Amino acid sequence: MDFTRRHLLCGCAATALTGCVSQGGGGQIRAGYAPSLDSAEGGLWEIFNKAEADLKFSPLRMTDEELNRYVTDIACRLAGKHCTDMRVYLMRTPFFNATMAPNGMMQVWSGLLLRCQNEAQLAAVLGHEIGHYLKRHSLQRFEQMRDNSSVAAFLGIAIAAAGGGALANLPGLVAIANIFAFSREQEREADGVGLELMVNAGYEPVQAAEIWRGLIAERDAGLTLEERQDQKQQRDVFFASHPAPADRAQALALQAAAYPGGKRIVGEDRYLAQARAFRDTMMQDELRLHQYDRTLVIIERMKTANPGDADPFYYEGEVYRARNDGIDSGRAMNAYGRALELDETHGLSWRGIGILHRRAGKQEKAAAAFRQYLELVPDAEDRLMIQSYVGA
Ligand SMILES: [Zn+2]
C-alpha cells in the first residue's frame, strides 16, 4: 500500500482530532463521565463521536483480535477505573504517533508499535495519552482557541475528518499537529500522570525516557548537521506537536529515578511475542518512506532489545538491499547471513540473498537461495514469481 493522500486520511484526521482536541475545563475527569449535550464540551465530544464512528471502518485499522486485546489490556491496566471510558484503535500508519480525543478515542499508529522495544515503552506512551484524557487537555485547548481563527480551522478539520473529508500527506499532518499541539505545561502534566500510571500498573518508569531517546537518535540520524542545528526542522508529526524531546527525556529520567526501586515489568519478550507477527508488514511500510538512516536506528534498537532475534538482521539486509548505494550489496549479504546464523530457518533472508545474487548476475547461486526460500516458506505470496526465477 502506498501512503499518499487517500491512505493517510484517517490517521490524519485522527491526528487532527485526537492529538489536538482533548479535554479541558480543569480538574481530573471522573470515571464514567459524559458531558451534557448542550454544553461546549458536549458539542466537542459529538464531533469526535462521529469521527470515531468512521474510524471504526477505516481500511487502515489493524483488526487482529489478539493484538487489539493486548494493547487494550495494557491501556486498561493503566487507566484503572477509567478503563471503560476509552477505546484504543490500532492504525496502520508508519509514523510514530498516538493520539487521544476528548471523548476517549485513542489511536496508536503502527509506526509507534514498530519503535517500542518493550511493553513498558508502549505503556509509557499509552499512559501519557491517558494523562491528556484524564486532565481534559483538549477541552482546555479548545476553550483557549475560541477567540481566534484556530477554531474555524479546527472545526473545518474535525468536520472534514468526521465526514471522511480530505486531509493527508506528512506536511499536512505536521501542520495540523502544530495548530492543535498541547501546551508545554500540558505535555509535562501528561508525562507526570503517565509515569504515575505506569508505576501503579507495575511498569519500569525509566523506559518512558528510553523511548524519547530512541526517537531523538532516529531523528538526528535523518538530519544533516545543519538541519540538526536548526530547531525549526521538525519534520515529524510527533515532534511537531510535542516540545523539546531532549528536555523531556531528561525530565522523565529524573522523575523516574525518584520512584523507589523494585522489580518492575519491562517486558521485552512478551512485547516481541505480540508484535512479531506484524513487524514484517510494519517494516515494509517503514521502508517505503525511504528514510534508510533512520530505519537503521530503529533496527539497532530492536537488536538491543532482543539480542537473539534474527529478524532485525534480516531487516537490516532489506534496508541495504533497497538503498543499494556503494557497498550496500555486501552489507546486505552480511546482514542476511547473520540472520541465518541466528535462525537457519529464516526463509526471507534466503529470499534477500537470492535477489542480491540475481542482481549480480549469479543465476545459479540465486536459484539455490530461492529454492531454500521456497522450501522454508511454502506458502510464500511471491511463490510463482520466484519459481519463474528458479526455472522450476
Ligand atoms: Zn502529548
mmCIF file of C-alpha atoms and ligand atoms in Angstrom:
data_model
loop_
_atom_site.group_PDB
_atom_site.id
_atom_site.type_symbol
_atom_site.label_atom_id
_atom_site.label_comp_id
_atom_site.label_asym_id
_atom_site.label_seq_id
_atom_site.Cartn_x
_atom_site.Cartn_y
_atom_site.Cartn_z
ATOM 1 C CA MET A 1 0.000 0.000 0.000
ATOM 2 C CA ASP A 2 1.208 3.498 -0.513
ATOM 3 C CA PHE A 3 0.856 6.252 1.988
ATOM 4 C CA THR A 4 -0.453 9.006 -0.118
ATOM 5 C CA ARG A 5 -3.398 11.198 0.449
ATOM 6 C CA ARG A 6 -6.058 8.562 0.484
ATOM 7 C CA HIS A 7 -4.280 6.264 2.880
ATOM 8 C CA LEU A 8 -3.306 8.886 5.338
ATOM 9 C CA LEU A 9 -6.736 10.291 5.510
ATOM 10 C CA CYS A 10 -7.960 8.505 8.543
ATOM 11 C CA GLY A 11 -4.776 8.628 10.533
ATOM 12 C CA CYS A 12 -4.548 12.215 9.609
ATOM 13 C CA ALA A 13 -7.984 13.123 10.578
ATOM 14 C CA ALA A 14 -7.266 11.272 13.679
ATOM 15 C CA THR A 15 -4.249 13.329 14.458
ATOM 16 C CA ALA A 16 -6.150 16.454 13.998
ATOM 17 C CA LEU A 17 -8.857 15.145 16.090
ATOM 18 C CA THR A 18 -7.107 13.404 18.730
ATOM 19 C CA GLY A 19 -3.835 14.912 19.370
ATOM 20 C CA CYS A 20 -5.387 18.129 19.369
ATOM 21 C CA VAL A 21 -8.582 18.374 20.989
ATOM 22 C CA SER A 22 -8.771 16.613 24.227
ATOM 23 C CA GLN A 23 -10.457 17.533 27.374
ATOM 24 C CA GLY A 24 -10.320 20.758 29.121
ATOM 25 C CA GLY A 25 -12.041 22.619 31.785
ATOM 26 C CA GLY A 26 -9.579 21.951 34.591
ATOM 27 C CA GLY A 27 -9.635 19.160 37.124
ATOM 28 C CA GLN A 28 -9.447 15.458 36.561
ATOM 29 C CA ILE A 29 -12.321 13.849 34.742
ATOM 30 C CA ARG A 30 -14.343 11.353 36.788
ATOM 31 C CA ALA A 31 -14.863 7.742 35.733
ATOM 32 C CA GLY A 32 -17.911 7.241 33.534
ATOM 33 C CA TYR A 33 -18.126 10.954 32.737
ATOM 34 C CA ALA A 34 -20.010 12.232 29.703
ATOM 35 C CA PRO A 35 -20.741 15.940 29.188
ATOM 36 C CA SER A 36 -24.252 17.211 28.713
ATOM 37 C CA LEU A 37 -25.102 17.551 25.048
ATOM 38 C CA ASP A 38 -25.935 21.246 25.216
ATOM 39 C CA SER A 39 -22.505 22.206 26.597
ATOM 40 C CA ALA A 40 -19.499 23.242 24.526
ATOM 41 C CA GLU A 41 -17.763 20.119 25.740
ATOM 42 C CA GLY A 42 -20.743 18.033 24.696
ATOM 43 C CA GLY A 43 -20.557 19.546 21.205
ATOM 44 C CA LEU A 44 -16.872 18.763 21.047
ATOM 45 C CA TRP A 45 -17.466 15.156 22.067
ATOM 46 C CA GLU A 46 -20.163 14.857 19.456
ATOM 47 C CA ILE A 47 -17.719 15.768 16.688
ATOM 48 C CA PHE A 48 -15.362 13.072 17.886
ATOM 49 C CA ASN A 49 -18.102 10.515 18.345
ATOM 50 C CA LYS A 50 -18.859 10.969 14.656
ATOM 51 C CA ALA A 51 -15.207 10.744 13.712
ATOM 52 C CA GLU A 52 -14.923 7.585 15.785
ATOM 53 C CA ALA A 53 -17.897 6.010 14.031
ATOM 54 C CA ASP A 54 -15.992 6.487 10.751
ATOM 55 C CA LEU A 55 -12.698 5.373 12.200
ATOM 56 C CA LYS A 56 -14.177 2.002 13.106
ATOM 57 C CA PHE A 57 -14.495 1.211 9.419
ATOM 58 C CA SER A 58 -11.221 2.726 8.279
ATOM 59 C CA PRO A 59 -9.243 0.477 5.925
ATOM 60 C CA LEU A 60 -6.174 1.462 7.933
ATOM 61 C CA ARG A 61 -7.404 -0.222 11.086
ATOM 62 C CA MET A 62 -5.370 -3.182 12.279
ATOM 63 C CA THR A 63 -8.129 -5.545 13.233
ATOM 64 C CA ASP A 64 -6.229 -8.551 14.585
ATOM 65 C CA GLU A 65 -8.107 -9.525 17.719
ATOM 66 C CA GLU A 66 -5.187 -10.736 19.771
ATOM 67 C CA LEU A 67 -3.079 -7.650 19.105
ATOM 68 C CA ASN A 68 -6.005 -5.354 19.875
ATOM 69 C CA ARG A 69 -6.708 -7.196 23.097
ATOM 70 C CA TYR A 70 -3.061 -6.985 24.109
ATOM 71 C CA VAL A 71 -2.819 -3.200 23.665
ATOM 72 C CA THR A 72 -6.263 -2.541 25.115
ATOM 73 C CA ASP A 73 -5.428 -4.620 28.185
ATOM 74 C CA ILE A 74 -2.314 -2.534 28.811
ATOM 75 C CA ALA A 75 -4.321 0.682 28.406
ATOM 76 C CA CYS A 76 -6.925 -0.706 30.795
ATOM 77 C CA ARG A 77 -4.403 -1.629 33.462
ATOM 78 C CA LEU A 78 -3.019 1.885 33.239
ATOM 79 C CA ALA A 79 -6.408 3.602 33.201
ATOM 80 C CA GLY A 80 -7.850 1.644 36.141
ATOM 81 C CA LYS A 81 -11.397 2.731 36.840
ATOM 82 C CA HIS A 82 -11.386 4.806 33.650
ATOM 83 C CA CYS A 83 -10.790 1.698 31.541
ATOM 84 C CA THR A 84 -14.247 1.569 30.017
ATOM 85 C CA ASP A 85 -14.178 5.286 29.151
ATOM 86 C CA MET A 86 -11.548 4.748 26.472
ATOM 87 C CA ARG A 87 -11.292 2.822 23.207
ATOM 88 C CA VAL A 88 -7.981 2.029 21.555
ATOM 89 C CA TYR A 89 -7.705 1.930 17.743
ATOM 90 C CA LEU A 90 -4.593 0.485 16.134
ATOM 91 C CA MET A 91 -3.927 2.172 12.802
ATOM 92 C CA ARG A 92 -1.594 1.131 10.014
ATOM 93 C CA THR A 93 0.227 4.419 9.579
ATOM 94 C CA PRO A 94 4.025 4.287 9.523
ATOM 95 C CA PHE A 95 4.800 7.283 11.730
ATOM 96 C CA PHE A 96 5.421 7.460 15.443
ATOM 97 C CA ASN A 97 2.274 8.804 16.964
ATOM 98 C CA ALA A 98 -0.505 8.165 19.406
ATOM 99 C CA THR A 99 -3.396 10.483 19.993
ATOM 100 C CA MET A 100 -6.223 10.920 22.432
ATOM 101 C CA ALA A 101 -9.528 12.582 21.627
ATOM 102 C CA PRO A 102 -11.669 14.267 24.271
ATOM 103 C CA ASN A 103 -14.304 11.521 24.073
ATOM 104 C CA GLY A 104 -11.817 8.756 24.918
ATOM 105 C CA MET A 105 -10.967 7.652 21.371
ATOM 106 C CA MET A 106 -7.292 6.752 21.401
ATOM 107 C CA GLN A 107 -5.264 5.976 18.312
ATOM 108 C CA VAL A 108 -1.988 4.128 18.257
ATOM 109 C CA TRP A 109 -0.172 4.143 14.935
ATOM 110 C CA SER A 110 1.818 1.192 13.661
ATOM 111 C CA GLY A 111 4.926 3.369 13.411
ATOM 112 C CA LEU A 112 4.822 3.588 17.189
ATOM 113 C CA LEU A 113 4.403 -0.166 17.603
ATOM 114 C CA LEU A 114 7.408 -0.728 15.358
ATOM 115 C CA ARG A 115 9.555 1.541 17.515
ATOM 116 C CA CYS A 116 8.710 0.285 21.005
ATOM 117 C CA GLN A 117 11.387 -2.007 22.380
ATOM 118 C CA ASN A 118 9.248 -3.474 25.114
ATOM 119 C CA GLU A 119 5.872 -3.384 26.792
ATOM 120 C CA ALA A 120 6.908 -0.717 29.304
ATOM 121 C CA GLN A 121 7.691 1.725 26.482
ATOM 122 C CA LEU A 122 4.292 1.172 24.931
ATOM 123 C CA ALA A 123 2.745 1.625 28.376
ATOM 124 C CA ALA A 124 4.632 4.933 28.721
ATOM 125 C CA VAL A 125 3.060 6.343 25.563
ATOM 126 C CA LEU A 126 -0.403 4.999 26.389
ATOM 127 C CA GLY A 127 -0.105 6.408 29.918
ATOM 128 C CA HIS A 128 0.854 9.801 28.523
ATOM 129 C CA GLU A 129 -2.179 9.864 26.226
ATOM 130 C CA ILE A 130 -4.446 8.731 29.045
ATOM 131 C CA GLY A 131 -2.997 11.643 31.001
ATOM 132 C CA HIS A 132 -4.278 14.060 28.330
ATOM 133 C CA TYR A 133 -7.715 12.479 28.657
ATOM 134 C CA LEU A 134 -7.840 12.497 32.441
ATOM 135 C CA LYS A 135 -6.769 16.133 32.597
ATOM 136 C CA ARG A 136 -9.161 17.156 29.801
ATOM 137 C CA HIS A 137 -6.414 18.930 27.919
ATOM 138 C CA SER A 138 -8.289 19.116 24.611
ATOM 139 C CA LEU A 139 -11.144 20.980 26.150
ATOM 140 C CA GLN A 140 -8.696 23.425 27.700
ATOM 141 C CA ARG A 141 -7.092 23.967 24.329
ATOM 142 C CA PHE A 142 -10.445 24.371 22.657
ATOM 143 C CA GLU A 143 -11.513 26.930 25.218
ATOM 144 C CA GLN A 144 -8.307 28.896 24.702
ATOM 145 C CA MET A 145 -8.909 28.736 20.996
ATOM 146 C CA ARG A 146 -12.417 30.055 20.893
ATOM 147 C CA ASP A 147 -11.496 33.630 20.291
ATOM 148 C CA ASN A 148 -9.348 33.186 17.254
ATOM 149 C CA SER A 149 -9.373 31.768 13.792
ATOM 150 C CA SER A 150 -7.985 28.473 15.047
ATOM 151 C CA VAL A 151 -11.500 27.492 15.992
ATOM 152 C CA ALA A 152 -12.645 27.757 12.415
ATOM 153 C CA ALA A 153 -9.611 25.796 11.281
ATOM 154 C CA PHE A 154 -10.191 23.221 13.943
ATOM 155 C CA LEU A 155 -13.850 22.719 13.218
ATOM 156 C CA GLY A 156 -13.147 22.544 9.499
ATOM 157 C CA ILE A 157 -10.617 19.800 10.043
ATOM 158 C CA ALA A 158 -12.782 17.960 12.537
ATOM 159 C CA ILE A 159 -15.810 18.009 10.276
ATOM 160 C CA ALA A 160 -13.805 17.014 7.213
ATOM 161 C CA ALA A 161 -12.351 14.163 9.219
ATOM 162 C CA ALA A 162 -15.686 13.108 10.631
ATOM 163 C CA GLY A 163 -17.221 13.066 7.186
ATOM 164 C CA GLY A 164 -14.268 11.395 5.559
ATOM 165 C CA GLY A 165 -13.036 14.640 4.009
ATOM 166 C CA ALA A 166 -9.654 15.337 2.550
ATOM 167 C CA LEU A 167 -6.510 15.790 4.582
ATOM 168 C CA ALA A 168 -3.375 13.844 4.105
ATOM 169 C CA ASN A 169 0.430 13.671 3.487
ATOM 170 C CA LEU A 170 3.118 14.245 6.069
ATOM 171 C CA PRO A 171 3.457 18.055 5.802
ATOM 172 C CA GLY A 172 -0.296 18.258 6.223
ATOM 173 C CA LEU A 173 -0.138 16.137 9.316
ATOM 174 C CA VAL A 174 2.645 18.237 10.765
ATOM 175 C CA ALA A 175 0.779 21.464 10.070
ATOM 176 C CA ILE A 176 -2.319 20.167 11.776
ATOM 177 C CA ALA A 177 -0.369 18.811 14.690
ATOM 178 C CA ASN A 178 1.159 22.268 15.088
ATOM 179 C CA ILE A 179 -2.172 24.015 15.178
ATOM 180 C CA PHE A 180 -3.503 21.716 17.832
ATOM 181 C CA ALA A 181 -0.390 20.999 19.821
ATOM 182 C CA PHE A 182 -0.843 20.829 23.546
ATOM 183 C CA SER A 183 0.982 23.399 25.599
ATOM 184 C CA ARG A 184 4.319 22.612 27.163
ATOM 185 C CA GLU A 185 2.624 22.633 30.542
ATOM 186 C CA GLN A 186 0.008 20.143 29.410
ATOM 187 C CA GLU A 187 2.671 17.860 27.977
ATOM 188 C CA ARG A 188 4.572 17.952 31.245
ATOM 189 C CA GLU A 189 1.403 17.195 33.135
ATOM 190 C CA ALA A 190 0.552 14.263 30.827
ATOM 191 C CA ASP A 191 4.101 12.934 31.259
ATOM 192 C CA GLY A 192 3.746 13.092 35.042
ATOM 193 C CA VAL A 193 0.367 11.342 35.002
ATOM 194 C CA GLY A 194 1.710 8.760 32.561
ATOM 195 C CA LEU A 195 4.648 7.901 34.843
ATOM 196 C CA GLU A 196 2.387 7.522 37.831
ATOM 197 C CA LEU A 197 0.004 5.250 35.921
ATOM 198 C CA MET A 198 2.981 3.181 34.735
ATOM 199 C CA VAL A 199 4.340 2.697 38.228
ATOM 200 C CA ASN A 200 0.894 1.878 39.633
ATOM 201 C CA ALA A 201 0.474 -0.772 36.939
ATOM 202 C CA GLY A 202 3.886 -2.271 37.796
ATOM 203 C CA TYR A 203 5.946 -0.967 34.852
ATOM 204 C CA GLU A 204 9.541 0.238 34.915
ATOM 205 C CA PRO A 205 9.242 4.038 34.593
ATOM 206 C CA VAL A 206 12.797 4.511 33.273
ATOM 207 C CA GLN A 207 11.513 3.120 29.959
ATOM 208 C CA ALA A 208 9.457 6.288 29.458
ATOM 209 C CA ALA A 209 12.661 8.252 28.922
ATOM 210 C CA GLU A 210 14.123 5.497 26.770
ATOM 211 C CA ILE A 211 11.539 5.791 24.028
ATOM 212 C CA TRP A 212 12.254 9.508 23.630
ATOM 213 C CA ARG A 213 15.972 8.790 23.452
ATOM 214 C CA GLY A 214 15.274 6.405 20.617
ATOM 215 C CA LEU A 215 13.233 8.999 18.773
ATOM 216 C CA ILE A 216 15.928 11.620 19.192
ATOM 217 C CA ALA A 217 18.573 9.242 17.835
ATOM 218 C CA GLU A 218 16.339 8.392 14.920
ATOM 219 C CA ARG A 219 15.535 11.974 14.094
ATOM 220 C CA ASP A 220 19.200 13.002 14.280
ATOM 221 C CA ALA A 221 20.220 10.136 12.006
ATOM 222 C CA GLY A 222 17.896 11.521 9.354
ATOM 223 C CA LEU A 223 19.159 15.105 9.505
ATOM 224 C CA THR A 224 22.248 16.794 8.176
ATOM 225 C CA LEU A 225 24.383 18.613 10.734
ATOM 226 C CA GLU A 226 22.936 21.884 9.503
ATOM 227 C CA GLU A 227 19.389 20.691 9.910
ATOM 228 C CA ARG A 228 20.169 19.355 13.345
ATOM 229 C CA GLN A 229 21.219 22.825 14.451
ATOM 230 C CA ASP A 230 18.085 24.362 13.041
ATOM 231 C CA GLN A 231 15.419 23.962 15.671
ATOM 232 C CA LYS A 232 12.703 24.670 13.152
ATOM 233 C CA GLN A 233 13.435 21.473 11.277
ATOM 234 C CA GLN A 234 10.572 19.459 12.643
ATOM 235 C CA ARG A 235 9.528 17.044 10.006
ATOM 236 C CA ASP A 236 7.969 14.574 12.381
ATOM 237 C CA VAL A 237 4.365 14.604 13.306
ATOM 238 C CA PHE A 238 5.159 13.779 16.860
ATOM 239 C CA PHE A 239 7.993 16.250 17.323
ATOM 240 C CA ALA A 240 5.911 18.953 15.735
ATOM 241 C CA SER A 241 3.232 18.569 18.343
ATOM 242 C CA HIS A 242 5.359 17.675 21.349
ATOM 243 C CA PRO A 243 8.020 20.029 22.663
ATOM 244 C CA ALA A 244 11.767 19.600 23.168
ATOM 245 C CA PRO A 245 12.316 15.845 23.265
ATOM 246 C CA ALA A 246 15.758 16.098 24.833
ATOM 247 C CA ASP A 247 14.471 18.128 27.788
ATOM 248 C CA ARG A 248 11.615 15.766 28.056
ATOM 249 C CA ALA A 249 13.713 12.619 28.116
ATOM 250 C CA GLN A 250 15.869 14.167 30.811
ATOM 251 C CA ALA A 251 12.911 15.280 32.920
ATOM 252 C CA LEU A 252 11.296 11.862 32.632
ATOM 253 C CA ALA A 253 14.520 10.100 33.582
ATOM 254 C CA LEU A 254 14.848 12.298 36.676
ATOM 255 C CA GLN A 255 11.258 11.733 37.706
ATOM 256 C CA ALA A 256 11.521 8.003 37.074
ATOM 257 C CA ALA A 257 14.609 7.822 39.272
ATOM 258 C CA ALA A 258 12.646 9.380 42.132
ATOM 259 C CA TYR A 259 10.356 6.344 42.347
ATOM 260 C CA PRO A 260 11.608 3.721 44.803
ATOM 261 C CA GLY A 261 13.439 0.848 43.111
ATOM 262 C CA GLY A 262 11.989 -2.623 42.843
ATOM 263 C CA LYS A 263 11.272 -5.417 40.445
ATOM 264 C CA ARG A 264 9.197 -3.900 37.701
ATOM 265 C CA ILE A 265 7.904 -5.005 34.324
ATOM 266 C CA VAL A 266 9.961 -4.148 31.230
ATOM 267 C CA GLY A 267 8.543 -6.935 29.064
ATOM 268 C CA GLU A 268 10.866 -7.294 26.041
ATOM 269 C CA ASP A 269 9.886 -10.908 25.397
ATOM 270 C CA ARG A 270 6.176 -10.529 25.735
ATOM 271 C CA TYR A 271 6.152 -7.417 23.596
ATOM 272 C CA LEU A 272 8.084 -9.233 20.888
ATOM 273 C CA ALA A 273 5.721 -12.208 21.140
ATOM 274 C CA GLN A 274 2.814 -9.911 20.264
ATOM 275 C CA ALA A 275 4.498 -7.607 17.772
ATOM 276 C CA ARG A 276 6.446 -10.230 15.810
ATOM 277 C CA ALA A 277 3.560 -11.289 13.574
ATOM 278 C CA PHE A 278 3.072 -7.694 12.385
ATOM 279 C CA ARG A 279 6.644 -6.479 12.224
ATOM 280 C CA ASP A 280 7.353 -7.622 8.672
ATOM 281 C CA THR A 281 4.417 -5.565 7.389
ATOM 282 C CA MET A 282 5.261 -2.589 9.591
ATOM 283 C CA MET A 283 8.868 -2.724 8.393
ATOM 284 C CA GLN A 284 7.762 -2.864 4.749
ATOM 285 C CA ASP A 285 5.675 0.269 5.364
ATOM 286 C CA GLU A 286 8.665 1.906 7.028
ATOM 287 C CA LEU A 287 10.944 1.026 4.084
ATOM 288 C CA ARG A 288 8.527 2.710 1.680
ATOM 289 C CA LEU A 289 9.347 6.008 3.399
ATOM 290 C CA HIS A 290 12.925 5.740 2.054
ATOM 291 C CA GLN A 291 14.408 7.144 5.261
ATOM 292 C CA TYR A 292 17.088 4.479 5.493
ATOM 293 C CA ASP A 293 19.389 6.147 8.020
ATOM 294 C CA ARG A 294 16.527 6.454 10.436
ATOM 295 C CA THR A 295 15.300 2.942 9.786
ATOM 296 C CA LEU A 296 18.753 1.616 10.699
ATOM 297 C CA VAL A 297 18.417 3.284 14.116
ATOM 298 C CA ILE A 298 15.101 1.512 14.680
ATOM 299 C CA ILE A 299 16.740 -1.777 13.735
ATOM 300 C CA GLU A 300 19.710 -1.243 16.071
ATOM 301 C CA ARG A 301 17.251 -0.710 18.912
ATOM 302 C CA MET A 302 15.473 -3.946 18.023
ATOM 303 C CA LYS A 303 18.793 -5.784 18.251
ATOM 304 C CA THR A 304 19.449 -4.295 21.688
ATOM 305 C CA ALA A 305 16.011 -5.264 22.988
ATOM 306 C CA ASN A 306 16.167 -8.882 21.808
ATOM 307 C CA PRO A 307 19.779 -9.876 21.026
ATOM 308 C CA GLY A 308 18.970 -13.419 19.846
ATOM 309 C CA ASP A 309 16.311 -12.281 17.375
ATOM 310 C CA ALA A 310 17.139 -12.929 13.713
ATOM 311 C CA ASP A 311 14.528 -10.565 12.247
ATOM 312 C CA PRO A 312 16.398 -7.278 12.844
ATOM 313 C CA PHE A 313 19.360 -8.601 10.844
ATOM 314 C CA TYR A 314 17.021 -9.566 8.038
ATOM 315 C CA TYR A 315 15.504 -6.048 8.166
ATOM 316 C CA GLU A 316 18.991 -4.596 8.021
ATOM 317 C CA GLY A 317 19.593 -6.648 4.895
ATOM 318 C CA GLU A 318 16.388 -5.275 3.429
ATOM 319 C CA VAL A 319 17.433 -1.679 4.141
ATOM 320 C CA TYR A 320 20.806 -2.096 2.435
ATOM 321 C CA ARG A 321 19.311 -4.022 -0.472
ATOM 322 C CA ALA A 322 16.734 -1.279 -1.004
ATOM 323 C CA ARG A 323 19.250 1.560 -0.649
ATOM 324 C CA ASN A 324 21.765 -0.183 -2.934
ATOM 325 C CA ASP A 325 24.355 2.531 -2.548
ATOM 326 C CA GLY A 326 28.072 1.770 -2.931
ATOM 327 C CA ILE A 327 28.900 -1.343 -0.956
ATOM 328 C CA ASP A 328 25.357 -1.847 0.268
ATOM 329 C CA SER A 329 25.008 -5.193 -1.523
ATOM 330 C CA GLY A 330 27.870 -6.587 0.559
ATOM 331 C CA ARG A 331 26.374 -5.140 3.712
ATOM 332 C CA ALA A 332 23.012 -6.668 2.865
ATOM 333 C CA MET A 333 24.612 -10.059 2.210
ATOM 334 C CA ASN A 334 26.365 -9.944 5.613
ATOM 335 C CA ALA A 335 23.175 -8.984 7.394
ATOM 336 C CA TYR A 336 21.143 -11.795 5.810
ATOM 337 C CA GLY A 337 23.953 -14.200 6.673
ATOM 338 C CA ARG A 338 23.882 -13.085 10.298
ATOM 339 C CA ALA A 339 20.107 -13.618 10.426
ATOM 340 C CA LEU A 340 20.610 -17.161 9.145
ATOM 341 C CA GLU A 341 23.316 -17.802 11.745
ATOM 342 C CA LEU A 342 20.796 -16.919 14.433
ATOM 343 C CA ASP A 343 17.946 -18.809 12.799
ATOM 344 C CA GLU A 344 18.739 -21.220 9.990
ATOM 345 C CA THR A 345 15.049 -21.428 9.094
ATOM 346 C CA HIS A 346 14.812 -17.700 8.317
ATOM 347 C CA GLY A 347 13.411 -18.152 4.821
ATOM 348 C CA LEU A 348 13.001 -14.464 3.985
ATOM 349 C CA SER A 349 16.735 -13.966 4.396
ATOM 350 C CA TRP A 350 17.297 -16.592 1.685
ATOM 351 C CA ARG A 351 14.918 -14.627 -0.498
ATOM 352 C CA GLY A 352 17.021 -11.487 0.014
ATOM 353 C CA ILE A 353 20.223 -13.406 -0.765
ATOM 354 C CA GLY A 354 18.616 -14.773 -3.930
ATOM 355 C CA ILE A 355 17.674 -11.297 -5.116
ATOM 356 C CA LEU A 356 21.185 -9.998 -4.453
ATOM 357 C CA HIS A 357 22.765 -12.839 -6.441
ATOM 358 C CA ARG A 358 20.276 -12.357 -9.228
ATOM 359 C CA ARG A 359 21.048 -8.658 -9.344
ATOM 360 C CA ALA A 360 24.760 -9.514 -9.615
ATOM 361 C CA GLY A 361 24.060 -11.899 -12.499
ATOM 362 C CA LYS A 362 24.928 -15.023 -10.476
ATOM 363 C CA GLN A 363 21.987 -17.089 -11.631
ATOM 364 C CA GLU A 364 22.979 -20.426 -10.135
ATOM 365 C CA LYS A 365 23.596 -19.027 -6.685
ATOM 366 C CA ALA A 366 20.380 -17.085 -6.950
ATOM 367 C CA ALA A 367 18.408 -20.207 -7.860
ATOM 368 C CA ALA A 368 19.915 -22.134 -4.944
ATOM 369 C CA ALA A 369 18.952 -19.366 -2.485
ATOM 370 C CA PHE A 370 15.440 -19.068 -3.912
ATOM 371 C CA ARG A 371 14.957 -22.826 -3.562
ATOM 372 C CA GLN A 372 15.856 -22.564 0.107
ATOM 373 C CA TYR A 373 13.352 -19.758 0.462
ATOM 374 C CA LEU A 374 10.517 -21.674 -1.181
ATOM 375 C CA GLU A 375 11.266 -24.740 0.895
ATOM 376 C CA LEU A 376 11.197 -22.764 4.142
ATOM 377 C CA VAL A 377 8.199 -20.607 3.200
ATOM 378 C CA PRO A 378 5.931 -22.963 1.256
ATOM 379 C CA ASP A 379 3.010 -20.522 1.206
ATOM 380 C CA ALA A 380 5.102 -17.545 0.039
ATOM 381 C CA GLU A 381 2.960 -14.879 -1.611
ATOM 382 C CA ASP A 382 5.506 -14.413 -4.379
ATOM 383 C CA ARG A 383 5.980 -18.144 -4.983
ATOM 384 C CA LEU A 384 5.016 -18.018 -8.666
ATOM 385 C CA MET A 385 7.363 -15.161 -9.425
ATOM 386 C CA ILE A 386 10.235 -16.764 -7.541
ATOM 387 C CA GLN A 387 9.607 -20.089 -9.263
ATOM 388 C CA SER A 388 9.917 -18.331 -12.580
ATOM 389 C CA TYR A 389 13.358 -17.072 -11.469
ATOM 390 C CA VAL A 390 14.411 -20.573 -10.498
ATOM 391 C CA GLY A 391 13.066 -22.025 -13.709
ATOM 392 C CA ALA A 392 11.155 -24.629 -11.759
HETATM 393 ZN ZN ZN B 1 1.114 14.670 24.464
#
